Amino acid sequence: MSLSLTHVTGVYFERLFAQNKTLSAAKAQVLLVDRFTMPIISMCYTQSQLLQQEVILVEMLDKQHSLSPMRHLNCVVYIKPEKESLAMLSAELRSPHYSQYSVFFSNSASKNDIEKLARADENEVVRSVVEVFSDYSVVNDNLFQVAVEAGANSTVHEAASLSSLLLSVKKCPAIRYEPQSLVAKRLASEMLYHINSNSNNNLFDDLNRTCDSAPVLVILDRKSDPITPLVTPWTYQSMIHELIGIEKNVVTLPESGEQLTLSEKDDFFRDAMYLNYGDLTDKFQQYVDSYKRQTKQSATSLQTQDLAELKKLLTRFPEFKKLSANILKHLNIISEIDKQISAQSLWAVGELQQTIVCGLDNHNAIRSKLLQVLRDVAVSAENKVKLLLLYTAKFPTGDMEPLVSLLRDPTLTNPPPPARYFSLVANFNRVFGAGAKNLRDEHTNDNTTNNNNNNIAKLFTQNKIKIQSLFNPTNRPRSASMPKTDNIFMQYIPPLHETLGHVTGHIKTPSSLSLLVPDTVNKQYGGAAGVAPQHVVVYFKGGATYEEARLIHEMSRMRSGISYVIGGDSLLDSSSWLERMCEMVE
């Protein structure tokens, strides 16, 4: 059975509202949420979908003192069992604003917490208390995000949220992590403790009874692969995030400020989200043509004298209106993407990025092309910095001073890059090289340097892998606006592909990842734990990318029998990753 986060959260959230429907005198209800669960529910339900569940109001728990008494309404409480939220809920129960309360926690609550709530329920308005393990946001069916707040116990809270994910998909995994990463090791150890300590209340017992092999949780450090977030993506969802921005599945168009929601319930988006830019434009044209055919047929049918046929046609008008609005939505998004590609000279920048990271040319030719782009006033400072970072990682002994001098020239780059970017370029290999220690670049096409042991070099060993090994692109001609060799923009494959190949056994050499085995997994699988898993959960400490989610999607599609999901504590674009790297080198 595949791992489907959309299905899992759908089942859980149905439980939130199901009890009210079973009552003989079912009432309209209020949904009471806290600051932790509001983003989670907003990414799963629209306002109209909540209305279908008879939810007529959504209120924040921290606004309880300003709530109006509505004793004719039932209340569904959906909060994270954090100290602040529990205290506010206790205060609400002592002076209830609603008729009855069904309490749902997004993660496991302690016995002490529940006893405190019971004492606060002096009016006996609480009908039920249930744990629904949903302490994470679902972005795609295979992509999730965990909200991590800075603090002394941030790793503990992060492990608790990850545990809720595992409990929701009903998997108790062996844990793989990068041994050279302190943050990955700390989180893996906390996960092991969390799973073992929860075995006392049987939360993780028997979760794997339908699994022939133990599931695996792979914990990776973003710092070990600083390259993937820097490479410009060329597939639809990734490009939207990179060039416009996606926040909680909402896109805000820069000029109009219009907010557009992305959802896999949108048939076009679901079918197009992983398409490269060339195939995307073809797909959108087909979508528009289909709409034209349907509306043309409808216009012809309006002339019919058959009342039954006319009635059937009129019932489809709302569907046509919805389809038209969806076409306009994606037209606006694609138009903005096209505008950004031109404004940022991304055809030239993107091709050079791929040439550098995949070693598609020799060092001298690459350097010559880089000098040309650095002299191009149309290329932004940020894109020039990204190219320099890729270059210095690929050719660590290359002479950077002439390149940096061009970047400093205000006549070539205006506005000039901030000082922190120059510091990042100077310190990039020192700070980010340790992630791939003892690994070497097997494909560096550099006749001017000796074979080096630079730690970051392993990130470029994917260079000659053809994209056809993961994808099956069509051979039909591209639109006139597309470069003839558009596959050049899709040559880079994130190192995650190789990492998971080791984990699943598709690459026979031993994995460099360390292994921790929870007690319940060890009892069930013994020495076979962590070998040839059927279910893999990947978690990036430091942020995942939409391109890695696309990779996971393709691997799930092509490797039958293995199901993957991926997540992180954030979803990165190149700009946010640049800023984080600047902070790391300070």
Coordinates of C-alpha atoms in Angstrom, one line a residue:
M1 CA 0.0 0.0 0.0
S2 CA 1.4 3.4 -1.0
L3 CA 1.9 6.2 1.4
S4 CA -0.7 8.9 0.7
L5 CA -0.6 11.9 3.0
T6 CA -3.7 13.4 1.4
H7 CA -5.7 10.2 2.1
V8 CA -4.4 10.0 5.7
T9 CA -5.3 13.6 6.6
G10 CA -8.6 13.3 4.8
V11 CA -9.6 10.4 7.0
Y12 CA -8.4 12.1 10.2
F13 CA -10.2 15.4 9.4
E14 CA -13.4 13.5 8.6
R15 CA -13.3 12.3 12.1
L16 CA -13.3 15.8 13.4
F17 CA -16.7 16.5 12.0
A18 CA -18.3 13.0 11.9
Q19 CA -19.6 12.9 15.5
N20 CA -21.8 15.9 15.0
K21 CA -23.5 14.3 12.0
T22 CA -24.4 11.2 14.0
L23 CA -26.4 13.1 16.5
S24 CA -30.2 13.0 16.1
A25 CA -30.4 16.7 16.5
A26 CA -27.2 17.7 14.7
K27 CA -26.2 21.3 15.1
A28 CA -24.1 23.7 13.1
Q29 CA -20.7 23.9 14.6
V30 CA -17.7 26.1 15.3
L31 CA -14.1 25.0 14.7
L32 CA -11.8 26.3 17.4
V33 CA -8.1 26.1 16.5
D34 CA -4.7 27.4 17.8
R35 CA -1.8 29.0 16.0
F36 CA -0.2 25.5 15.5
T37 CA -3.2 23.9 13.8
M38 CA -4.6 26.8 11.8
P39 CA -2.0 26.4 9.0
I40 CA -2.6 22.6 9.0
I41 CA -6.3 22.8 8.5
S42 CA -6.1 25.7 6.0
M43 CA -4.0 23.6 3.7
C44 CA -6.5 20.8 3.8
Y45 CA -9.9 22.5 3.7
T46 CA -11.3 25.5 1.9
Q47 CA -14.1 27.6 3.5
S48 CA -16.7 26.0 1.2
Q49 CA -15.5 22.5 2.2
L50 CA -15.8 23.5 5.9
L51 CA -19.3 24.7 5.2
Q52 CA -20.1 21.3 3.7
Q53 CA -19.1 19.8 7.1
E54 CA -21.6 22.2 8.8
V55 CA -18.7 24.4 10.1
I56 CA -20.1 27.9 10.0
L57 CA -17.3 29.7 12.0
V58 CA -13.6 29.2 12.5
E59 CA -12.2 30.9 15.6
M60 CA -8.8 31.2 17.1
L61 CA -8.4 29.9 20.6
D62 CA -6.3 32.8 21.7
K63 CA -9.2 35.2 20.9
Q64 CA -11.5 33.3 23.4
H65 CA -12.1 36.4 25.6
S66 CA -13.6 38.3 22.7
L67 CA -15.9 35.4 21.5
S68 CA -19.6 35.8 21.6
P69 CA -21.6 33.2 23.5
M70 CA -23.4 30.9 21.0
R71 CA -24.8 28.1 23.1
H72 CA -26.9 26.9 20.2
L73 CA -23.7 25.7 18.4
N74 CA -21.5 22.7 19.0
C75 CA -17.7 23.3 19.0
V76 CA -15.0 21.1 17.5
V77 CA -11.6 21.9 19.1
Y78 CA -8.5 21.1 17.1
I79 CA -5.3 22.1 18.8
K80 CA -1.8 21.0 19.5
P81 CA -1.3 19.7 23.1
E82 CA 1.1 22.5 23.9
K83 CA 1.2 24.1 27.3
E84 CA -0.1 27.5 26.1
S85 CA -3.0 26.0 24.1
L86 CA -4.0 23.6 26.9
A87 CA -4.2 26.6 29.3
M88 CA -6.4 28.6 27.0
L89 CA -8.7 25.6 26.4
S90 CA -9.0 25.1 30.2
A91 CA -10.1 28.7 30.5
E92 CA -12.6 28.2 27.7
L93 CA -14.1 25.1 29.4
R94 CA -14.5 27.0 32.7
S95 CA -16.6 29.6 30.9
P96 CA -17.9 27.9 27.8
H97 CA -19.2 29.9 24.8
Y98 CA -20.8 26.9 23.1
S99 CA -23.1 23.9 23.7
Q100 CA -20.8 20.9 23.6
Y101 CA -17.1 20.4 22.8
S102 CA -15.4 17.6 20.9
V103 CA -11.7 18.0 21.6
F104 CA -9.1 16.7 19.1
F105 CA -5.3 16.9 19.7
S106 CA -2.9 17.0 16.7
N107 CA -0.5 14.9 18.7
S108 CA -0.3 12.6 21.7
A109 CA -1.3 14.3 25.0
S110 CA 0.0 13.2 28.4
K111 CA -2.3 11.7 31.1
N112 CA -1.6 14.8 33.2
D113 CA -2.8 17.1 30.5
I114 CA -6.0 15.3 30.1
E115 CA -6.6 15.2 33.8
K116 CA -6.2 19.0 33.9
L117 CA -8.8 19.4 31.2
A118 CA -11.2 17.1 33.1
R119 CA -10.9 19.3 36.2
A120 CA -11.5 22.4 34.1
D121 CA -14.6 20.9 32.6
E122 CA -16.8 22.0 35.5
N123 CA -19.8 22.4 33.3
E124 CA -19.4 18.9 31.7
V125 CA -19.5 20.2 28.2
V126 CA -16.8 18.0 26.8
R127 CA -18.2 15.2 24.8
S128 CA -15.0 13.4 23.7
V129 CA -11.2 13.8 23.7
V130 CA -9.4 12.2 20.7
E131 CA -5.8 12.2 19.4
V132 CA -5.6 12.6 15.7
F133 CA -1.9 12.4 14.6
S134 CA -1.6 15.4 12.2
D135 CA 1.1 17.6 13.6
Y136 CA 2.4 18.5 10.2
S137 CA 1.2 20.3 7.0
V138 CA 0.4 18.3 3.9
V139 CA 1.8 20.2 0.8
N140 CA 1.4 17.4 -1.8
D141 CA 0.3 13.9 -1.6
N142 CA 4.0 12.9 -1.1
L143 CA 5.3 16.1 0.5
F144 CA 4.9 17.4 4.1
Q145 CA 6.3 20.2 6.2
V146 CA 7.0 20.3 9.9
A147 CA 6.8 23.6 11.8
V148 CA 9.9 24.0 14.0
E149 CA 10.2 26.9 16.4
A150 CA 13.6 27.9 17.7
G151 CA 14.2 27.1 21.3
A152 CA 15.9 24.9 23.8
N153 CA 13.6 21.9 23.1
S154 CA 13.2 22.4 19.4
T155 CA 14.6 19.0 18.5
V156 CA 12.2 17.3 21.0
H157 CA 9.2 19.1 19.4
E158 CA 10.5 18.3 16.0
A159 CA 10.7 14.6 16.9
A160 CA 7.2 14.7 18.3
S161 CA 5.9 16.2 15.0
L162 CA 7.7 13.6 13.0
S163 CA 6.3 10.9 15.2
S164 CA 2.8 12.1 14.5
L165 CA 3.5 11.7 10.8
L166 CA 4.7 8.1 11.4
L167 CA 1.7 7.3 13.5
S168 CA -0.7 8.8 10.9
V169 CA 0.7 6.6 8.1
K170 CA 0.9 3.7 10.6
K171 CA 4.6 3.0 10.2
C172 CA 7.3 2.3 12.8
P173 CA 10.6 2.6 11.0
A174 CA 14.2 1.9 11.3
I175 CA 16.1 5.2 11.3
R176 CA 18.9 6.1 8.8
Y177 CA 20.8 9.3 9.3
E178 CA 24.0 11.0 8.2
P179 CA 26.7 10.3 10.8
Q180 CA 28.8 13.3 9.9
S181 CA 25.9 15.7 10.7
L182 CA 25.4 16.7 14.3
V183 CA 21.8 17.9 13.7
A184 CA 20.8 14.8 11.9
K185 CA 22.4 12.6 14.6
R186 CA 20.7 14.5 17.3
L187 CA 17.2 14.3 15.7
A188 CA 17.7 10.6 14.9
S189 CA 18.6 9.9 18.5
E190 CA 15.5 11.8 19.7
M191 CA 13.3 9.9 17.3
L192 CA 14.7 6.6 18.6
Y193 CA 14.0 7.7 22.2
H194 CA 10.5 9.0 21.2
I195 CA 9.5 5.7 19.5
N196 CA 10.9 3.5 22.3
S197 CA 9.3 5.6 25.1
N198 CA 5.9 5.5 23.4
S199 CA 6.1 1.8 23.2
N200 CA 4.9 1.8 26.8
N201 CA 1.5 3.0 25.7
N202 CA 1.5 0.8 22.6
L203 CA 1.4 3.7 20.1
F204 CA 4.0 2.1 17.8
D205 CA 3.2 -1.5 18.4
D206 CA 1.8 -3.6 15.5
L207 CA 2.1 -0.7 13.0
N208 CA 4.2 -2.8 10.6
R209 CA 2.1 -6.0 10.7
T210 CA 1.3 -5.7 7.0
C211 CA 4.9 -4.9 6.0
D212 CA 7.2 -7.6 4.8
S213 CA 10.2 -5.4 5.6
A214 CA 10.8 -2.6 8.1
P215 CA 9.9 0.9 6.9
V216 CA 12.8 3.4 6.9
L217 CA 13.0 7.0 8.1
V218 CA 15.9 8.7 6.4
I219 CA 17.1 11.9 8.1
L220 CA 19.4 14.1 6.0
D221 CA 21.1 17.5 6.6
R222 CA 20.5 20.1 4.0
K223 CA 24.0 21.3 4.6
S224 CA 25.3 18.1 3.1
D225 CA 23.7 19.0 -0.3
P226 CA 23.8 22.8 -0.6
I227 CA 23.7 22.5 -4.4
T228 CA 20.2 21.3 -5.2
P229 CA 18.4 24.4 -3.9
L230 CA 20.7 26.6 -5.9
V231 CA 20.0 25.0 -9.3
T232 CA 17.1 26.7 -11.1
P233 CA 14.2 24.2 -11.4
W234 CA 12.3 23.7 -14.7
T235 CA 9.1 21.9 -13.6
Y236 CA 5.8 23.6 -13.0
Q237 CA 5.3 23.5 -9.2
S238 CA 9.1 24.1 -8.6
M239 CA 9.1 27.0 -10.9
I240 CA 6.1 28.6 -9.3
H241 CA 7.9 28.5 -5.9
E242 CA 11.2 29.6 -7.3
L243 CA 9.9 32.5 -9.4
I244 CA 6.7 33.6 -7.7
G245 CA 6.6 31.9 -4.3
I246 CA 4.2 29.4 -2.7
E247 CA 3.2 30.0 0.9
K248 CA 0.9 27.4 2.4
N249 CA -0.2 26.4 -1.1
V250 CA -1.1 29.9 -1.9
V251 CA 0.5 31.9 -4.8
T252 CA 0.4 35.7 -4.7
L253 CA 0.9 37.3 -8.1
P254 CA 3.4 40.2 -7.7
E255 CA 1.7 42.9 -9.7
S256 CA -2.0 42.4 -8.9
G257 CA -1.6 40.9 -5.5
E258 CA -4.2 38.3 -6.5
Q259 CA -4.0 35.1 -4.3
L260 CA -4.4 31.8 -6.1
T261 CA -4.7 28.4 -4.4
L262 CA -2.8 25.4 -5.6
S263 CA -4.3 22.0 -5.0
E264 CA -4.0 18.5 -6.3
K265 CA -7.8 18.5 -6.4
D266 CA -7.3 20.8 -9.4
D267 CA -7.1 18.2 -12.3
F268 CA -4.9 20.4 -14.4
F269 CA -2.4 21.2 -11.6
R270 CA -2.3 17.6 -10.5
D271 CA -1.4 16.4 -14.1
A272 CA 1.0 19.3 -14.8
M273 CA 2.8 19.9 -11.5
Y274 CA 5.8 17.8 -12.4
L275 CA 6.0 18.6 -16.1
N276 CA 9.0 20.4 -17.5
Y277 CA 8.3 23.9 -19.0
G278 CA 8.1 22.7 -22.6
D279 CA 5.6 19.9 -21.8
L280 CA 3.7 22.3 -19.5
T281 CA 3.0 24.8 -22.3
D282 CA 1.8 21.9 -24.5
K283 CA -0.5 20.6 -21.7
F284 CA -2.0 24.0 -21.1
Q285 CA -2.8 24.4 -24.8
Q286 CA -4.6 21.1 -24.7
Y287 CA -6.5 22.2 -21.7
V288 CA -7.6 25.4 -23.4
D289 CA -8.6 23.5 -26.6
S290 CA -10.7 21.1 -24.6
Y291 CA -12.5 23.9 -23.0
K292 CA -13.2 25.5 -26.3
R293 CA -14.6 22.3 -27.7
Q294 CA -16.9 21.8 -24.8
T295 CA -18.3 25.4 -24.8
K296 CA -18.7 25.3 -28.6
Q297 CA -20.7 22.1 -28.3
S298 CA -22.8 23.7 -25.6
A299 CA -23.5 26.8 -27.7
T300 CA -24.7 24.6 -30.5
S301 CA -26.8 22.5 -28.1
L302 CA -28.6 25.6 -26.8
Q303 CA -30.5 25.7 -30.0
T304 CA -32.1 22.3 -29.3
Q305 CA -35.9 22.0 -28.8
D306 CA -35.4 19.1 -26.4
L307 CA -36.2 20.4 -22.9
A308 CA -34.5 17.5 -21.2
E309 CA -31.3 18.1 -23.2
L310 CA -31.6 21.8 -22.5
K311 CA -32.0 21.2 -18.7
K312 CA -28.9 18.9 -18.7
L313 CA -26.9 21.5 -20.5
L314 CA -27.9 24.3 -18.1
T315 CA -26.8 22.2 -15.1
R316 CA -23.2 22.2 -16.6
F317 CA -22.9 26.0 -16.7
P318 CA -21.4 26.2 -13.2
E319 CA -18.9 23.6 -14.3
F320 CA -17.9 25.7 -17.3
K321 CA -17.6 28.7 -15.1
K322 CA -15.3 26.8 -12.8
L323 CA -13.2 25.5 -15.7
S324 CA -12.9 29.0 -17.2
A325 CA -11.7 30.4 -13.8
N326 CA -9.1 27.6 -13.5
I327 CA -7.8 28.3 -17.0
L328 CA -7.4 32.0 -16.2
K329 CA -5.7 31.1 -12.9
H330 CA -3.0 28.9 -14.6
L331 CA -2.7 31.4 -17.5
N332 CA -1.8 34.1 -15.0
I333 CA 0.7 31.9 -13.3
I334 CA 2.3 30.6 -16.5
S335 CA 2.5 34.2 -17.9
E336 CA 4.3 35.4 -14.7
I337 CA 6.7 32.5 -15.0
D338 CA 7.4 33.4 -18.6
K339 CA 7.9 37.0 -17.6
Q340 CA 10.4 36.1 -14.9
I341 CA 12.3 33.8 -17.2
S342 CA 12.8 36.6 -19.7
A343 CA 13.5 39.3 -17.0
Q344 CA 16.1 37.2 -15.3
S345 CA 17.8 35.8 -18.5
L346 CA 17.1 32.3 -17.1
W347 CA 17.6 30.5 -20.4
A348 CA 21.3 31.5 -20.4
V349 CA 21.7 31.2 -16.6
G350 CA 19.9 27.9 -16.4
E351 CA 21.9 26.3 -19.2
L352 CA 25.2 27.4 -17.7
Q353 CA 24.1 26.1 -14.3
Q354 CA 23.5 22.7 -15.8
T355 CA 26.8 22.8 -17.7
I356 CA 28.7 23.6 -14.5
V357 CA 27.1 21.1 -12.1
C358 CA 27.0 18.3 -14.6
G359 CA 30.4 18.8 -16.2
L360 CA 29.0 19.1 -19.7
D361 CA 32.0 21.0 -20.9
N362 CA 35.7 21.5 -20.0
H363 CA 36.9 23.9 -17.4
N364 CA 38.1 26.5 -19.9
A365 CA 34.9 26.6 -21.8
I366 CA 32.8 26.8 -18.7
R367 CA 34.9 29.7 -17.3
S368 CA 34.6 31.5 -20.6
K369 CA 30.8 31.2 -20.5
L370 CA 30.8 32.3 -16.9
L371 CA 32.8 35.4 -17.7
Q372 CA 30.3 36.2 -20.4
V373 CA 27.3 35.9 -18.1
L374 CA 29.0 37.9 -15.3
R375 CA 29.4 40.8 -17.8
D376 CA 25.8 40.6 -18.8
V377 CA 24.0 43.6 -17.1
A378 CA 20.6 41.8 -17.6
V379 CA 21.6 39.0 -15.1
S380 CA 20.8 39.8 -11.5
A381 CA 23.3 39.9 -8.7
E382 CA 21.6 36.9 -7.1
N383 CA 21.8 34.7 -10.2
K384 CA 25.5 35.7 -10.7
V385 CA 26.2 34.7 -7.1
K386 CA 24.6 31.4 -7.5
L387 CA 26.7 30.7 -10.6
L388 CA 29.9 31.6 -8.7
L389 CA 28.9 29.3 -5.9
L390 CA 28.3 26.4 -8.3
Y391 CA 31.6 27.2 -10.0
T392 CA 33.7 27.3 -6.9
A393 CA 32.2 24.1 -5.7
K394 CA 32.9 22.4 -9.0
F395 CA 36.4 23.9 -9.4
P396 CA 37.7 24.6 -5.9
T397 CA 41.2 25.5 -7.2
G398 CA 40.0 27.8 -9.9
D399 CA 41.1 31.5 -9.7
M400 CA 38.1 33.3 -8.2
E401 CA 39.5 36.8 -8.0
P402 CA 38.8 37.9 -11.6
L403 CA 35.3 36.5 -11.3
V404 CA 34.6 38.3 -8.0
S405 CA 36.0 41.5 -9.4
L406 CA 33.4 41.4 -12.2
L407 CA 30.7 40.8 -9.6
R408 CA 31.9 43.9 -7.7
D409 CA 31.7 46.1 -10.8
P410 CA 28.6 48.4 -10.4
T411 CA 28.5 49.0 -14.2
L412 CA 27.9 45.3 -14.7
T413 CA 25.8 44.4 -11.7
N414 CA 23.3 47.0 -10.5
P415 CA 22.2 47.0 -7.7
P416 CA 25.4 45.3 -6.5
P417 CA 25.3 42.3 -4.3
P418 CA 25.4 42.8 -0.5
A419 CA 28.7 42.2 1.4
R420 CA 27.3 38.9 2.9
Y421 CA 27.2 37.4 -0.6
F422 CA 30.9 38.0 -1.2
S423 CA 31.6 36.4 2.2
L424 CA 29.5 33.4 1.2
V425 CA 31.4 32.9 -2.1
A426 CA 34.8 33.2 -0.2
N427 CA 33.8 30.7 2.5
F428 CA 31.5 28.3 0.6
N429 CA 33.9 25.4 0.3
R430 CA 35.1 25.8 3.9
V431 CA 31.7 25.7 5.4
F432 CA 29.8 23.3 3.1
G433 CA 32.6 21.0 2.1
A434 CA 32.4 18.7 5.2
G435 CA 29.1 17.2 4.1
A436 CA 30.6 14.9 1.5
K437 CA 33.9 14.0 3.2
N438 CA 36.1 11.4 1.6
L439 CA 34.1 11.5 -1.6
R440 CA 35.5 12.8 -4.9
D441 CA 34.1 14.2 -8.2
E442 CA 34.6 11.4 -10.8
H443 CA 33.4 13.6 -13.7
T444 CA 35.3 16.9 -13.3
N445 CA 36.2 17.8 -16.9
D446 CA 39.2 20.0 -15.7
N447 CA 42.6 19.6 -17.4
T448 CA 44.0 22.5 -15.4
T449 CA 43.8 20.9 -12.0
N450 CA 44.9 17.8 -10.3
N451 CA 42.4 15.3 -8.9
N452 CA 41.4 16.8 -5.6
N453 CA 39.8 15.6 -2.4
N454 CA 37.4 18.5 -2.0
N455 CA 34.6 17.3 0.1
I456 CA 31.8 18.9 -1.8
A457 CA 32.8 17.4 -5.1
K458 CA 30.6 14.3 -4.7
L459 CA 27.6 16.5 -5.3
F460 CA 28.4 16.5 -9.0
T461 CA 28.9 12.9 -9.7
Q462 CA 25.5 12.7 -11.4
N463 CA 26.7 14.6 -14.5
K464 CA 26.5 12.0 -17.2
I465 CA 23.2 10.4 -16.0
K466 CA 20.7 10.9 -18.7
I467 CA 17.3 12.2 -17.6
Q468 CA 15.6 9.4 -19.5
S469 CA 16.7 7.0 -16.7
L470 CA 14.2 8.8 -14.4
F471 CA 11.8 10.3 -16.9
N472 CA 10.1 9.4 -20.1
P473 CA 9.8 12.7 -22.0
T474 CA 8.0 12.7 -25.3
N475 CA 9.9 13.4 -28.5
R476 CA 7.3 15.8 -30.0
P477 CA 8.7 19.2 -31.1
R478 CA 8.6 22.1 -28.6
S479 CA 6.9 25.4 -29.1
A480 CA 8.8 28.1 -30.9
S481 CA 9.7 29.9 -27.7
M482 CA 11.6 26.9 -26.3
P483 CA 15.3 26.2 -27.0
K484 CA 15.8 23.3 -29.3
T485 CA 17.8 21.4 -26.7
D486 CA 15.5 21.9 -23.8
N487 CA 16.6 18.7 -22.0
I488 CA 19.8 20.6 -21.2
F489 CA 17.8 22.2 -18.4
M490 CA 16.9 18.9 -16.8
Q491 CA 20.3 17.1 -16.7
Y492 CA 21.0 17.6 -13.0
I493 CA 19.7 14.9 -10.6
P494 CA 19.7 15.7 -6.9
P495 CA 22.1 13.4 -4.8
L496 CA 19.0 12.2 -3.0
H497 CA 18.5 9.8 -5.9
E498 CA 21.7 8.0 -5.1
T499 CA 21.2 8.2 -1.4
L500 CA 17.9 6.4 -1.7
G501 CA 19.3 3.9 -4.1
H502 CA 21.6 2.8 -1.4
V503 CA 18.8 2.7 1.2
T504 CA 16.5 0.6 -1.0
G505 CA 19.2 -1.7 -2.3
H506 CA 19.0 -0.6 -5.9
I507 CA 22.6 0.5 -5.6
K508 CA 24.5 -2.5 -4.2
T509 CA 27.4 -0.7 -2.5
P510 CA 26.8 -0.2 1.3
S511 CA 25.1 3.0 2.4
S512 CA 27.1 5.6 4.3
L513 CA 24.1 6.3 6.5
S514 CA 24.1 5.1 10.1
L515 CA 21.3 2.9 11.4
L516 CA 19.2 3.1 14.6
V517 CA 16.6 0.4 15.2
P518 CA 13.7 0.9 17.7
D519 CA 13.0 -2.0 20.0
T520 CA 9.7 -2.9 18.4
V521 CA 11.3 -3.0 15.0
N522 CA 14.1 -5.1 16.2
K523 CA 11.7 -7.6 17.7
Q524 CA 9.8 -7.9 14.5
Y525 CA 12.6 -7.9 11.9
G526 CA 15.9 -8.5 13.8
G527 CA 19.0 -8.1 11.7
A528 CA 16.9 -7.5 8.6
A529 CA 15.7 -4.1 9.9
G530 CA 16.5 -1.3 7.5
V531 CA 17.1 -3.7 4.5
A532 CA 15.1 -3.4 1.3
P533 CA 12.3 -1.3 2.7
Q534 CA 8.9 -1.0 1.0
H535 CA 8.1 2.3 2.6
V536 CA 10.6 5.2 2.9
V537 CA 10.1 8.5 4.7
V538 CA 12.7 11.2 3.9
Y539 CA 13.2 14.2 6.2
F540 CA 15.5 17.1 5.4
K541 CA 16.7 19.0 8.5
G542 CA 17.3 22.4 7.0
G543 CA 14.6 22.3 4.3
A544 CA 13.5 20.2 1.4
T545 CA 12.9 21.4 -2.2
Y546 CA 10.0 20.9 -4.6
E547 CA 12.4 19.3 -7.1
E548 CA 13.3 16.6 -4.5
A549 CA 9.5 16.0 -4.1
R550 CA 9.3 15.6 -7.9
L551 CA 12.2 13.2 -7.8
I552 CA 10.4 11.2 -5.1
H553 CA 7.3 11.1 -7.2
E554 CA 9.2 9.7 -10.2
M555 CA 11.0 7.1 -8.1
S556 CA 7.6 6.0 -6.6
R557 CA 6.2 5.7 -10.1
M558 CA 9.1 3.8 -11.6
R559 CA 10.1 1.6 -8.7
S560 CA 7.0 -0.5 -8.1
G561 CA 6.8 -1.9 -4.7
I562 CA 8.4 1.0 -2.9
S563 CA 6.5 4.1 -1.7
Y564 CA 8.2 7.3 -0.7
V565 CA 7.2 10.5 1.0
I566 CA 9.5 13.5 1.7
G567 CA 9.4 16.5 4.0
G568 CA 11.4 19.0 5.9
D569 CA 11.3 21.9 8.4
S570 CA 10.9 24.3 5.5
L571 CA 10.5 24.3 1.7
L572 CA 13.4 26.1 0.1
D573 CA 13.8 28.3 -3.0
S574 CA 17.2 29.5 -4.0
S575 CA 16.8 33.0 -2.4
S576 CA 15.8 31.6 1.0
W577 CA 18.7 29.1 0.8
L578 CA 21.2 31.8 -0.1
E579 CA 20.2 33.8 3.0
R580 CA 20.5 30.7 5.2
M581 CA 23.9 30.0 3.9
C582 CA 25.0 33.6 4.5
E583 CA 23.9 33.1 8.2
M584 CA 26.0 29.9 8.4
V585 CA 29.2 31.5 7.3
E586 CA 28.9 34.5 9.6

